[in-house]
């Protein structure tokens, strides 16, 4: 119970922090119209642009793209549906992925921020705020972190995988800034919204899972109550 309380306190604290940061960034960009921070980051990164770095960046940005995440989600769904036979995990994965995608499109339309006008290698389509790569990476790889945290017993393997997944999320966000297809504030907002939505979605789906189990339990126990305990003699 104490461990559960600590976990809950950490999650709630991070949830509040993500919400505060998102509000701060949104207010600064859309109400105060301060974009100096974004421009300074672009200038800082410009001195590190090279052909070798470009190839590395393109590989990691691909890991946050829909070309990769759609098949990755399908593989994860199939794994839990057909191999592990865990129905609720096979529901949680697409539910979080699809709802995250819809949320991303809604927010992009709502804020309607154009992308940076100086892309490094290619011109990305669509709007800029929040970063879709950042948001979708947090919800997909963040869900993997949640699954690893809940299911892995080997602490060394658990925290190694969690650390690598966290690093991957950060690198994917960085690549969008390096490629100049997103401002830094787009990526920060994407991280915040992705985390907020992931926490809410996992909480809601877990509650639905527990509710379905409670509703199913009486239906399973009912026939036993009618037939009596095993070995009882008939009148």
CSV table of N, CA and C in Angstrom, one decimal, residues 4 95 121 123 149 188:
chain,number,residue,atom,x,y,z
A,4,UNK,N,2.3,1.8,-3.4
A,4,UNK,CA,1.2,2.3,-4.3
A,4,UNK,C,1.0,3.8,-4.1
A,95,UNK,N,-6.8,1.8,-28.3
A,95,UNK,CA,-7.6,2.9,-27.7
A,95,UNK,C,-6.8,4.2,-27.4
A,121,UNK,N,16.0,19.8,-44.1
A,121,UNK,CA,16.1,18.9,-45.2
A,121,UNK,C,14.8,18.7,-46.0
A,123,UNK,N,10.3,19.8,-46.2
A,123,UNK,CA,9.2,20.6,-45.7
A,123,UNK,C,8.1,19.7,-45.2
A,149,UNK,N,7.1,-1.5,-16.5
A,149,UNK,CA,7.1,-1.2,-15.1
A,149,UNK,C,6.2,-2.1,-14.3
A,188,UNK,N,8.0,20.6,-26.5
A,188,UNK,CA,7.6,20.6,-25.1
A,188,UNK,C,6.1,20.4,-24.9
